[in-house]
Structure formats: C-alpha cells, structure tokens
XYZ file of C-alpha atoms in Angstrom:
684
model
C 0.003 0.116 0.009
C 1.376 3.243 -0.907
C 1.245 6.182 1.609
C 0.211 9.271 -0.013
C 2.248 12.462 0.911
C 0.725 14.888 3.345
C 0.719 18.545 2.338
C 0.878 20.198 5.774
C 0.221 23.715 4.500
C -3.180 22.479 3.150
C -3.596 20.384 6.448
C -3.194 23.275 8.629
C -5.562 25.452 6.400
C -8.266 22.838 6.663
C -8.160 22.443 10.405
C -8.029 26.346 10.251
C -11.154 26.960 8.601
C -13.177 23.990 9.900
C -12.394 24.146 13.565
C -15.269 25.115 15.762
C -12.656 26.762 18.078
C -11.642 30.068 17.431
C -8.166 30.910 15.857
C -6.734 34.331 15.573
C -3.456 35.977 14.921
C -2.697 39.220 16.892
C -0.035 42.113 15.956
C 1.695 43.386 19.192
C -0.010 46.586 19.098
C -3.443 44.569 19.530
C -4.421 44.667 15.826
C -6.404 41.610 14.332
C -4.078 40.043 11.693
C -5.950 36.933 10.924
C -9.216 35.187 12.453
C -10.675 32.029 11.127
C -14.516 31.726 10.365
C -15.342 30.244 13.694
C -14.065 33.416 15.413
C -16.310 35.589 13.109
C -19.353 33.303 13.976
C -18.750 33.480 17.527
C -18.648 37.127 17.416
C -21.032 38.197 14.609
C -18.376 40.151 12.602
C -17.205 39.892 9.347
C -13.758 39.202 8.724
C -13.212 42.422 7.068
C -14.718 44.221 10.112
C -12.842 42.488 12.411
C -9.686 43.498 10.414
C -10.575 47.217 11.247
C -10.767 46.474 14.908
C -8.522 46.333 17.770
C -8.498 43.368 19.961
C -9.314 45.772 23.165
C -12.684 46.704 21.126
C -14.276 43.760 21.787
C -13.709 43.550 25.446
C -16.550 44.579 27.832
C -15.972 47.916 29.323
C -16.395 45.786 32.844
C -13.239 43.952 31.890
C -10.783 46.376 30.137
C -8.788 47.216 32.910
C -7.655 43.252 33.116
C -6.461 43.047 29.478
C -3.363 45.059 30.654
C -2.707 43.003 33.562
C -3.259 39.602 31.627
C -1.036 40.364 28.489
C 1.688 42.171 30.350
C 3.766 39.173 30.566
C 3.251 38.171 27.220
C 4.462 41.534 25.630
C 7.386 41.385 28.009
C 8.510 37.739 26.880
C 8.369 36.933 30.465
C 6.103 34.041 29.691
C 5.628 31.606 26.892
C 1.815 31.568 27.134
C -1.172 32.726 28.864
C -4.640 31.169 29.708
C -7.343 33.327 30.737
C -11.160 34.012 30.540
C -12.549 37.337 29.227
C -15.846 38.608 28.753
C -16.518 40.151 25.433
C -19.119 42.166 23.471
C -20.684 40.483 20.315
C -21.910 42.658 17.247
C -25.400 42.670 18.416
C -24.403 43.596 21.980
C -24.745 40.837 23.469
C -22.513 39.235 26.370
C -19.910 36.809 25.323
C -17.547 34.916 27.710
C -14.467 33.624 25.999
C -11.525 31.638 27.248
C -8.323 32.891 25.578
C -5.002 30.531 25.131
C -2.410 32.941 23.846
C 0.963 32.117 22.850
C 3.893 34.558 21.562
C 5.774 34.041 18.171
C 9.015 35.831 18.241
C 12.492 35.534 16.439
C 14.567 32.980 17.278
C 17.943 35.202 16.879
C 16.664 38.694 18.299
C 13.599 37.425 20.166
C 11.797 40.278 18.406
C 8.051 39.661 19.021
C 6.158 39.208 15.892
C 2.385 38.080 16.803
C 0.189 36.098 19.019
C -1.542 33.037 18.324
C -4.691 32.972 19.766
C -6.959 29.804 20.488
C -10.845 31.284 21.355
C -13.435 28.913 23.201
C -16.894 30.312 23.746
C -17.515 29.606 27.061
C -20.688 31.640 27.867
C -23.100 28.658 28.029
C -20.524 27.605 30.985
C -20.463 30.743 32.771
C -24.123 31.337 32.554
C -24.649 27.550 34.073
C -22.300 28.500 36.886
C -23.869 31.799 37.579
C -27.378 30.335 38.064
C -25.337 27.114 40.113
C -23.686 29.984 42.258
C -27.206 31.864 42.538
C -28.870 28.803 43.505
C -26.200 27.891 46.281
C -26.839 31.598 47.485
C -30.299 30.986 47.653
C -29.696 27.724 49.316
C -27.411 29.116 51.694
C -29.843 32.227 52.615
C -32.606 29.266 53.326
C -30.378 27.365 55.454
C -29.564 30.649 57.453
C -33.493 31.488 57.633
C -34.461 27.974 58.412
C -31.488 27.476 60.779
C -30.708 24.522 58.595
C -26.998 23.041 57.789
C -26.177 20.365 55.173
C -23.519 17.623 55.936
C -22.017 14.512 53.792
C -20.347 11.411 55.764
C -18.320 9.596 53.171
C -18.626 6.085 55.810
C -15.826 4.482 53.760
C -13.270 7.259 54.832
C -14.680 8.527 57.454
C -14.868 12.005 56.316
C -17.867 14.523 56.891
C -18.323 17.419 55.162
C -20.478 20.328 56.448
C -21.934 23.787 55.374
C -21.166 26.692 56.892
C -24.591 27.038 58.376
C -23.766 24.151 60.815
C -20.777 25.885 62.081
C -23.116 28.847 62.575
C -25.561 26.501 64.645
C -22.893 25.386 66.592
C -21.221 28.981 66.945
C -17.951 27.347 65.691
C -14.959 28.640 63.407
C -14.031 26.358 60.567
C -10.966 24.646 61.492
C -11.043 21.752 58.978
C -12.394 21.094 55.801
C -13.354 17.775 56.594
C -14.243 16.159 59.829
C -14.973 12.557 61.399
C -17.157 11.003 63.423
C -15.200 11.712 66.558
C -15.830 15.453 65.979
C -19.293 15.187 65.677
C -19.552 12.864 68.984
C -17.597 15.606 70.925
C -20.455 18.046 71.027
C -22.912 15.409 72.300
C -23.327 13.682 75.748
C -22.622 9.962 76.443
C -26.004 8.925 76.363
C -26.623 11.206 72.848
C -23.597 9.147 71.357
C -24.867 5.748 72.345
C -28.493 6.980 70.876
C -27.043 8.322 67.604
C -25.107 5.052 66.916
C -28.208 2.959 67.429
C -30.163 5.157 64.964
C -26.887 4.843 62.261
C -27.603 0.806 62.666
C -30.810 1.442 62.079
C -30.326 3.355 59.039
C -28.237 0.723 57.629
C -31.272 -1.499 57.693
C -33.054 1.045 55.603
C -34.869 2.803 58.350
C -35.319 6.669 58.104
C -32.547 8.216 59.875
C -34.019 11.102 62.217
C -32.134 11.923 65.289
C -32.686 14.491 68.092
C -30.432 15.700 70.692
C -29.598 18.406 73.131
C -26.294 20.952 72.745
C -25.416 22.591 75.710
C -22.716 25.279 75.434
C -23.394 26.098 78.940
C -26.008 25.742 81.733
C -27.493 28.641 80.545
C -27.201 28.206 76.605
C -28.770 25.232 75.332
C -29.953 24.180 71.911
C -31.871 21.337 70.487
C -30.514 19.984 67.258
C -32.298 17.458 64.813
C -30.457 15.183 62.215
C -32.118 13.855 59.264
C -30.419 11.850 56.658
C -30.654 9.172 53.853
C -27.904 6.659 52.953
C -26.249 5.989 49.806
C -25.445 2.480 48.666
C -22.950 1.253 45.903
C -23.330 -1.609 43.371
C -22.919 -4.064 46.166
C -25.804 -2.907 48.233
C -23.091 -1.433 50.830
C -23.471 1.870 52.685
C -20.714 4.256 51.250
C -22.433 7.364 52.226
C -24.782 9.393 54.179
C -26.350 12.552 53.376
C -28.654 14.737 55.204
C -29.470 18.102 56.897
C -28.961 19.418 60.398
C -31.492 21.990 61.674
C -31.506 24.118 65.061
C -34.926 23.188 66.535
C -34.622 25.088 69.767
C -37.268 27.409 69.311
C -39.551 24.461 68.170
C -38.860 22.616 71.263
C -39.350 25.572 73.402
C -42.978 25.943 72.117
C -43.408 22.129 72.420
C -42.374 22.429 76.097
C -44.458 25.423 76.773
C -47.490 23.662 75.182
C -46.867 20.533 76.959
C -46.642 22.419 80.150
C -50.018 23.897 79.456
C -51.274 20.481 78.476
C -50.210 18.638 81.436
C -51.776 21.559 83.828
C -54.725 21.303 81.799
C -54.819 17.639 82.151
C -53.504 17.807 85.823
C -56.368 20.416 86.759
C -59.065 18.063 84.883
C -57.864 15.098 86.628
C -57.416 15.822 90.171
C -60.464 18.385 90.024
C -62.828 17.396 92.876
C -65.439 19.478 90.477
C -67.118 17.060 87.403
C -65.852 18.431 84.175
C -67.505 17.650 80.903
C -66.494 18.986 77.287
C -69.158 18.792 74.486
C -69.413 19.894 71.192
C -71.906 22.600 69.475
C -74.184 19.284 68.818
C -74.028 18.906 72.694
C -72.166 15.661 72.108
C -69.670 15.057 74.859
C -65.752 14.897 73.966
C -64.135 14.134 77.065
C -64.777 13.917 80.996
C -62.637 13.917 84.196
C -62.839 11.092 86.894
C -65.043 13.330 88.896
C -67.647 13.473 85.983
C -67.167 9.564 85.862
C -68.046 9.397 89.719
C -70.959 11.530 89.483
C -72.539 10.029 86.418
C -71.859 6.102 86.736
C -70.499 6.049 83.301
C -66.595 5.406 82.176
C -65.265 7.917 79.666
C -65.474 5.794 76.670
C -69.138 5.306 77.328
C -69.543 9.255 77.617
C -68.058 10.032 74.457
C -70.128 10.843 71.742
C -73.389 10.750 73.951
C -75.303 13.696 74.248
C -74.949 15.635 77.457
C -78.726 16.416 77.495
C -79.374 12.741 79.191
C -77.374 14.058 82.051
C -78.527 17.754 82.644
C -81.926 17.472 80.739
C -82.693 18.522 76.873
C -84.118 21.415 77.615
C -81.271 22.855 79.445
C -79.024 21.839 76.824
C -81.310 23.732 74.254
C -80.550 26.726 76.416
C -76.955 26.513 76.441
C -76.802 25.802 72.373
C -78.999 28.944 71.871
C -76.136 30.847 73.917
C -78.790 31.412 77.355
C -75.670 30.493 79.153
C -76.880 32.578 82.220
C -80.304 31.172 82.387
C -79.071 27.593 81.918
C -76.709 27.880 84.601
C -79.556 28.842 87.178
C -81.731 26.172 86.121
C -79.334 23.104 85.936
C -79.080 22.135 89.656
C -79.189 18.349 89.203
C -76.927 15.774 86.989
C -78.397 12.577 86.520
C -76.418 9.179 87.736
C -76.670 6.099 85.485
C -78.689 4.281 88.243
C -81.341 7.186 88.341
C -80.424 9.315 91.323
C -79.542 12.880 90.669
C -76.963 14.578 92.284
C -77.237 18.521 93.374
C -74.653 20.556 91.824
C -73.962 24.275 91.151
C -73.067 24.466 87.503
C -70.507 26.754 85.917
C -70.356 26.927 81.791
C -67.304 28.050 79.752
C -67.139 28.194 76.127
C -64.370 26.501 74.068
C -62.710 29.032 71.812
C -60.156 27.990 69.416
C -58.915 30.557 66.558
C -61.841 32.881 67.800
C -64.363 30.455 67.100
C -66.765 28.899 69.807
C -66.346 25.011 68.906
C -67.741 23.722 72.332
C -68.089 24.150 75.987
C -66.951 22.874 79.306
C -69.371 22.171 81.704
C -68.207 22.478 85.421
C -70.253 20.388 87.921
C -69.718 20.982 91.462
C -71.525 18.649 94.058
C -73.101 20.489 96.860
C -74.893 17.658 98.716
C -72.411 17.676 101.359
C -72.581 21.425 101.575
C -76.613 21.368 101.633
C -76.200 19.049 104.712
C -73.993 21.060 106.278
C -76.034 24.432 105.838
C -79.301 22.671 106.794
C -77.389 21.554 109.926
C -75.985 24.989 110.169
C -79.179 26.643 110.156
C -81.016 24.005 112.413
C -78.382 24.398 114.898
C -78.834 28.226 114.674
C -82.546 27.485 115.454
C -81.797 25.660 118.202
C -79.443 28.062 119.617
C -81.779 30.669 119.084
C -84.545 28.677 120.961
C -82.439 28.018 123.570
C -81.592 32.019 124.132
C -85.273 32.347 123.956
C -85.930 29.726 126.388
C -83.852 31.121 128.877
C -84.494 34.621 128.559
C -88.416 33.475 129.248
C -87.581 31.473 131.862
C -85.335 34.043 133.683
C -88.213 36.479 133.253
C -90.723 34.129 134.619
C -88.695 33.322 137.388
C -87.182 36.653 137.773
C -90.768 37.927 138.521
C -91.534 36.112 141.693
C -88.022 36.385 142.675
C -88.407 40.233 142.592
C -91.650 39.788 144.939
C -90.144 37.393 147.543
C -87.257 40.012 147.886
C -89.182 42.846 147.999
C -91.300 41.269 150.637
C -88.359 40.249 152.694
C -87.322 43.976 152.726
C -90.578 44.868 153.739
C -90.873 42.341 156.188
C -87.349 43.757 157.928
C -88.771 46.974 158.350
C -91.841 45.287 160.252
C -91.617 46.495 164.154
C -91.670 44.083 166.907
C -89.437 41.231 165.017
C -87.533 38.782 167.239
C -83.618 38.560 166.914
C -83.955 34.946 165.396
C -86.824 36.010 163.112
C -84.679 38.909 161.628
C -81.518 36.358 161.030
C -84.001 34.083 159.057
C -85.325 36.544 156.987
C -81.996 38.089 156.188
C -80.873 34.615 155.040
C -83.903 34.272 152.659
C -83.092 37.710 151.389
C -79.408 36.793 150.890
C -80.394 33.487 149.017
C -82.969 35.640 147.000
C -80.426 38.284 146.003
C -77.484 34.977 145.001
C -80.385 33.327 142.887
C -81.638 36.860 141.262
C -78.112 37.492 140.338
C -77.641 34.206 138.375
C -81.173 34.796 137.128
C -79.812 38.435 135.657
C -76.586 36.785 134.453
C -78.540 34.309 132.319
C -81.082 37.028 131.081
C -78.062 39.400 130.327
C -76.184 36.693 128.090
C -79.222 35.477 126.100
C -79.856 39.210 125.361
C -76.569 39.822 124.254
C -76.154 36.379 122.260
C -79.461 37.473 120.263
C -78.437 40.807 119.467
C -80.880 42.732 121.455
C -78.672 44.715 123.636
C -78.402 48.357 122.862
C -76.131 50.692 125.069
C -77.628 54.338 125.811
C -75.976 57.199 125.675
C -76.232 59.635 128.887
C -73.887 61.639 130.847
C -71.825 60.571 133.655
C -69.063 61.167 135.887
C -66.639 58.419 135.765
C -65.402 59.022 139.295
C -68.538 58.597 140.611
C -68.929 55.021 138.779
C -65.829 54.058 140.069
C -66.684 55.138 143.551
C -70.080 53.563 143.620
C -68.767 50.221 142.457
C -65.808 50.296 145.042
C -68.801 50.845 147.741
C -70.482 47.598 146.686
C -67.351 45.395 147.737
C -66.346 47.557 150.520
C -67.737 45.152 153.221
C -65.869 42.443 151.767
C -62.663 44.316 151.639
C -63.057 45.437 155.193
C -63.930 41.947 156.144
C -60.227 40.675 154.312
C -58.562 43.572 155.384
C -57.370 44.518 151.902
C -55.748 47.542 150.970
C -57.717 49.194 147.727
C -55.921 51.755 145.518
C -57.880 53.792 142.890
C -55.899 55.886 140.533
C -57.590 58.174 138.041
C -55.974 60.156 134.981
C -56.464 63.714 136.051
C -56.975 64.538 132.129
C -60.512 62.481 132.188
C -63.348 64.576 130.555
C -66.195 65.352 132.681
C -68.730 64.267 131.671
C -68.359 61.386 129.377
C -71.330 60.208 127.291
C -72.204 56.350 127.335
C -73.883 53.606 129.070
C -72.806 54.299 132.760
C -75.136 51.094 134.051
C -73.163 48.791 131.518
C -69.828 50.111 132.536
C -70.491 49.808 136.235
C -71.885 46.173 135.513
C -68.233 45.409 133.774
C -66.252 47.017 136.862
C -68.618 45.710 139.408
C -67.654 42.003 138.039
C -63.676 42.597 137.510
C -63.527 44.445 141.014
C -65.548 41.828 142.855
C -63.646 38.984 141.515
C -60.072 40.665 142.299
C -61.489 41.221 145.886
C -63.408 37.633 145.974
C -60.246 35.844 144.616
C -57.700 37.945 147.020
C -57.156 36.627 150.509
C -54.508 38.936 151.536
C -52.523 41.975 149.885
C -54.354 44.671 147.796
C -56.570 45.499 144.910
C -55.834 48.552 142.425
C -57.819 50.460 140.219
C -56.358 52.527 137.238
C -58.078 54.516 134.679
C -55.866 56.435 132.099
C -56.661 58.166 128.627
C -55.186 56.081 125.953
C -56.420 58.121 122.958
C -58.573 61.040 122.696
C -59.939 63.109 119.637
C -62.509 65.946 119.235
C -65.685 63.698 119.609
C -64.414 60.396 121.151
C -62.166 59.210 123.781
C -60.652 56.035 124.416
C -59.882 54.789 127.780
C -57.687 51.880 129.343
C -59.033 50.549 132.849
C -56.762 48.315 134.764
C -57.907 46.118 137.840
C -54.931 44.220 139.528
C -54.920 42.057 142.591
C -52.491 40.002 144.548
C -54.701 36.877 144.715
C -54.093 33.218 143.747
C -53.312 34.420 139.801
C -54.622 32.474 136.813
C -52.660 29.925 135.065
C -51.497 31.060 131.351
C -53.115 27.836 129.461
C -56.509 28.816 131.304
C -56.500 32.489 130.555
C -58.136 32.859 127.296
C -61.068 30.347 128.424
C -61.994 32.882 131.180
C -64.043 34.634 128.638
C -66.069 31.494 127.491
C -69.842 31.200 128.855
C -70.040 28.877 131.877
C -66.696 28.746 132.294
C -65.322 28.576 135.777
C -61.505 28.038 136.846
C -62.449 25.986 140.019
C -63.946 22.696 139.622
C -67.854 22.607 140.047
C -67.212 20.068 142.982
C -64.612 21.840 144.876
C -64.827 25.219 144.284
C -65.287 27.879 147.049
C -66.672 30.865 145.251
C -70.394 31.150 144.084
C -71.359 32.225 140.370
C -72.527 31.108 137.115
C -69.210 31.415 135.318
C -71.049 34.138 132.748
C -69.726 37.264 134.490
C -66.434 37.654 132.333
C -68.541 36.272 128.913
C -71.095 39.056 129.632
C -68.116 41.528 130.246
C -66.407 40.998 127.026
C -69.682 41.273 125.088
C -70.551 44.522 126.774
C -66.725 45.805 126.276
C -66.956 44.843 122.727
C -70.365 46.830 122.253
C -68.132 49.926 123.604
C -65.793 49.097 120.649
C -63.091 48.078 123.288
C -61.101 44.874 123.758
C -60.429 42.917 127.332
C -57.396 40.714 128.210
C -55.190 39.160 131.146
C -51.585 41.322 131.181
C -48.513 38.766 131.504
C -46.589 39.762 134.663
C -44.114 37.738 137.253
C -45.613 39.227 139.989
C -48.355 37.154 141.821
C -52.056 37.569 141.318
C -53.871 38.827 138.080
C -54.187 42.091 136.077
C -57.021 42.576 133.777
C -57.144 44.996 131.438
C -59.802 46.591 129.237
C -60.519 49.454 127.092
C -63.870 51.325 126.085
C -64.516 54.303 123.753
C -66.963 57.123 125.005
C -68.263 60.200 123.348
C -66.953 63.573 124.952
C -69.427 65.970 123.218
C -73.182 65.111 122.641
C -75.255 68.090 121.899
C -78.441 66.232 121.267
C -78.450 64.606 125.134
C -77.501 67.569 126.483
C -80.487 69.566 125.000
C -82.743 66.797 126.006
C -81.271 67.288 129.695
C -81.425 71.100 129.745
C -85.328 70.706 128.515
C -86.234 67.988 131.170
C -88.034 69.647 134.113
C -86.141 69.398 137.241
C -87.632 68.084 140.331
C -87.025 68.687 144.110
C -85.544 65.177 145.686
C -88.074 66.258 148.643
C -90.849 66.898 146.049
C -93.399 63.654 145.933
C -93.978 62.370 142.908
C -96.911 60.824 141.122
C -95.696 57.372 139.910
C -97.570 54.934 137.627
C -97.240 51.453 137.959
C -97.745 48.798 134.916
C -97.179 45.415 136.423
C -99.562 42.407 135.671
C -98.290 40.531 138.739
C -100.297 41.465 141.738
C -97.360 40.526 144.105
C -94.898 42.602 142.539
C -97.584 45.544 142.314
C -98.073 44.947 145.998
C -94.154 45.050 146.597
C -93.513 48.244 144.765
C -96.358 49.935 145.689
C -95.448 49.643 149.392
C -91.857 50.493 148.768
C -92.420 53.679 146.870
C -95.436 54.822 149.425
C -92.918 54.335 152.157
C -90.566 57.009 150.344
C -93.428 59.292 150.334
C -94.757 59.310 146.869
C -98.266 58.717 145.438
C -98.742 55.310 143.249
C -101.293 54.204 140.742
C -101.100 51.000 139.171
C -102.140 49.226 136.151
C -102.150 45.474 134.758
C -100.629 46.041 131.016
C -99.433 48.581 128.772
C -103.008 49.429 127.144
C -104.321 50.418 130.596
C -100.749 52.592 131.223
C -101.872 54.602 127.954
C -105.234 55.128 128.837
C -104.134 56.255 132.574
C -101.472 58.744 130.991
C -104.324 60.377 128.962
C -106.516 60.726 132.339
C -103.799 62.079 134.699
C -100.160 63.612 134.496
C -97.417 61.592 136.042
C -93.737 62.120 137.014
C-alpha cells in the first residue's frame, strides 16, 4: 500500500477554516492580523470588520482593565503562554464569555515579538450555568440560614464528614478543617446521645429513616436542640458508602413544644385531680371528654360518655338553652346531674365556652357536688334555730323566775322593816334575802347573756361622771374588803373629760364584775384600780381600765377560756366561790359593744391584772339639749308614779316600797291600761 504524501500547509489550512474553535493572529499593537471563520461566527463580525478593530475593542467595558494585567507578561516575553477568561461584546451587543489561550511568536535570534497565536473557546453557556449554580447556592445558603438548617455529607468508607457553613454557625464554631470525622461530631454530644446516635445509624443501615434529636449544651444557660435527618447511599454491592442529610436548630420549636406540653399537663392535672366534674362537649351537644369526678358523678366510664349527648345528664331543655347561647339562664336552671342508676346529684354549675382561633367550638360544663354543703347548711341552720330557741327559752324562763323572785326579795325588805321582829326572826329573813339576792344575780346573768347573744342589747348614751361610777362600784364591795382587811387603791387620770357620754350602768356592770372578782379571789394584799386616757380626739375618748390584785392568779393556759360562757376556774365539786361563770363572758360582750377589748396582762408578780379598753363620747349636743329641757324636780317633792305590772305580788311590793318613800302610786295591769291612765292623769 502506497502512503500518500501529506501537504502540511493544506492540512493546517483545513483545520484553521473548519475547527469550531476560534483561531486568530494578533499583532503586538493589538490589531487582528487574521481570524478564522469560527471566530467570526462567534462574534458576529465579518472578517473585514474585525480587521478594522483592535483586540481591546471586543472586550467588555467592565473587563478592559484586566487586559493590561493579563497581557503584560506576554509583551515582555516573560511567559511563553497565557490562559485567561474574558467577557467580550458581540456585534449585536450580547455578552460573550471566551477562554483565551495566547502564545507569543518571536524571532529565534533577536527575540523580537512578531505576533500572537490565540485560540478562543466560547464558554458563555458554562459561565451562565455557573452563575445559576452560584445563585442557587446563594439562595440555598440564605434559606439554610433563615431555616437554621445546615447540610452535611458523611463518607462512611473514609470517615470524612463535610459540613456547610450553616452547621458551624448553628454550633457557633469556627471552621478549622475542610473535613471532619465522626469523633468530631461526638464531641458536641453527651455520652447518652452518642449511644443513641450509633443505634440510629445501625437502624439506618437497615434502610430505616435516619432521624435523630439531641441536646447541645454550650453552657448551663445556653442550650440548643438539634435534629439530624439523613439518607443512606449504597454502592453497587448494596454496601452503605455515604450518608447525606441536613442538620436543623429546632430550639425554638422545642421551647414551643415544652410550653405547650406544660400547658397540656397543667390542664390535664387540673381536670384529673379536680373535685368538680368537668365535661367537654361540642356545638351539637355531644360529649368530647370528661374527668374522673364526672365518671363518679354520672356512673359512666369516659369511653362510654364520649359521643353521647350531654342532655341525658343535664336535661334536653337545659342543653337547648346552652346551644342557643342562654348561658346565664342555663346555669341557674341546672341544679342536678343524673346518675346512671337514676339518682340525681345536686350541683352548682358553671359553663365556659371552648374558643379555638376565635371560633366557639364547644363548652366546658363544670359541676360542683353541693350535697354535703347543703347538709352542712341545713345542720347549721338547725343549730342556729336550736341556739335561738335555747336563748329564747332562757330569756323567757329567767324572766318568769325573776318576776316572783322580785316579789320574794321585796317582801323580805318590807318584812325586815316590820316592828316587833325577834332577833331569830330577823336572822331568818336576812338568810332568805341573801339567798334571794344570789338567785336573782344568777337569773340576771343568764338573762343578760341571752339578750346579748341574740343581739337585742343596745347601749344608751347618757352623761356620767366616771369618778362617781368607780367610787360607787368600790362601795359595793367595801364590806368584803373590810372583812378581808385588803388595801384598795384607786388612780384616775387627771385628764379624764367630765362628763363622758355612754352607758354608765353597763360600764358599772363590767367594773363590778372585775373588781368583785379581784376582791373575791384575793385572800390578802391589795386591789388596784387604774383608769387612764389612751387616745382622745374631738368627739371620742379611748380609756384603758386596769384592775390588779395580789390573789391566787390564773394559769396561762386557762386565761383565754375564762371569757367563754359558763366557764369557771375551780372545779364545780371543789370550788369555794359562787357564780354562774357568765360574768367575764358578759363583760367581754359589753366591752365589745363599747368598741373595746379585754385581756389579761402577762406579769411575773403574783396575782392577776385585767385590762380593758372602751370608747366614750365627750361631746353630745343632742343629749345635752334633752337634759336641759327636762323638768327639774326637787328630791323632797312627792312624785306621782304609775306602775304597769301584771303580777299582783310585784304591784304590792312596788307600791309599798314607793309609798314608804313618800310618793303617790297608781298601778295598772298592762300597757294598754297605762296609755289610758296617762291620758287621764299627769305622772312624773
């Protein structure tokens, strides 16, 4: 076979004319010396047009400054070739990206530069693709940053993990390596989380989805929750070679879940452990859920109640009121819940709408079992009625007993004044009188306490001199003081206003009780009485009274009980003193009516010190005017007195006692006759 000789000139000419790559010769001055058809097609210029242009004329304005840098070495013969990319402009103005491979051609002897041979490749499509890819990566990076999601790839074979910048940002770490290994990942996890992750990876090898959450604690105060998701890649032998996935910061989501869970647990606990029955139902009246208290009240299990109409427990009419939004009326009408066995439970009902996204989707019915409360209320009312009946009975009986007792005591007074009584007769009458006085004191105490308990005691407001009240009280117990040879000391504040306005008789009753007790329980020593001004304003004065003795004293643990009704310090079988045990209880009630208080002072000295306070008025124009207008009577002037008394014995006793004082007496049986008598006659 004969080999044909190749014409190299023709061969290169063919390549020059038909190659898809642009080929050009460029003069050192930058003029195009020669270009092939491919370059003309590439730029859109004709051969003749290119010959009129310089190389820089095709360069994009934004890249023109780069030409000098890129070509500097070629012109200086410092480099043999240069490869660079340049943005050019087509004839129609479109953007053209080219890759230039430039080689200088010089004289072998003189090294003089003759021209440049330039191979030009159109890379516009590649640049555009790269731009799109870069833009897509930018969007992806922004999306990762916004969603707090980073990507990762794990080359299982070489144990190389590639992570995105967002992963480092999530962990707030700086990039130290291009690649990481599994141990680097384990460092940010707890030992328990590492074990769980390895288990998840084993599951992933079995083609299960790879999802794993763990807690990343930078410090005790800075904790993040991270979620890993991945897919496993297998080789042709079905061996896992790579794991790809995303890593997301789910801290905010977890915090929301924790708050939601906390709310759910609170709500669940509130329902579960609430003593009231709670039943939720929808807008059709069908039950959604119920708590254990509702199960107990209705007799149905929760699964039995769900789906049933709540009307079977509260009544269809009441359900109708609820669904028509008449909540208030429904709450008032619902007073029972029906049990499975047919019995009813008395309840107090509250309704609450269930609002989701501003839409009413149902209601909560909260039913409180008031059966026991009603029993307690009935028992309380019964006790109050019985207590009132007791007070009324005591008051009535005390009054019925006191009436004849007044007659007995009055008759003994009259009898003692009868001339010609023997010494023995006088002694017997005095015993009767003393016994009657003791019995009358007991009756008066019971009557006073009953009236105070029933709230029927009102204090009068009259002027009085406190010094006179204290003196009169001391005079009452003076005989016993002399008998026991006790010392009595009275100290009154010099700034005491005169007069005071209040109920002098009730104050005297309190003082008599306290001073009488002090004298009664003191065998030797003294009794001190002190009154001082505690506080004073324009209209009122607060006084503090102190009664101190050197008697037997009162144990601390029994002091508070002294003010309870019928309580006595001595045992009823062994006590040496008389009384009902009502004196201090009555005194406490009276002092409270005077806006004061009473207590026993703590002291190391022997004896007992009672202190009480009371409030009195110091100015009362109404009372003063009434006293000024009332007629003044001489004590020696006989009075005309009307007695209204239905008991004939009391009429006789009162009449005789008043007549002995030199006064004139008329008597009637009741109030009606008294009014008629007042119309007929004038009485003092």
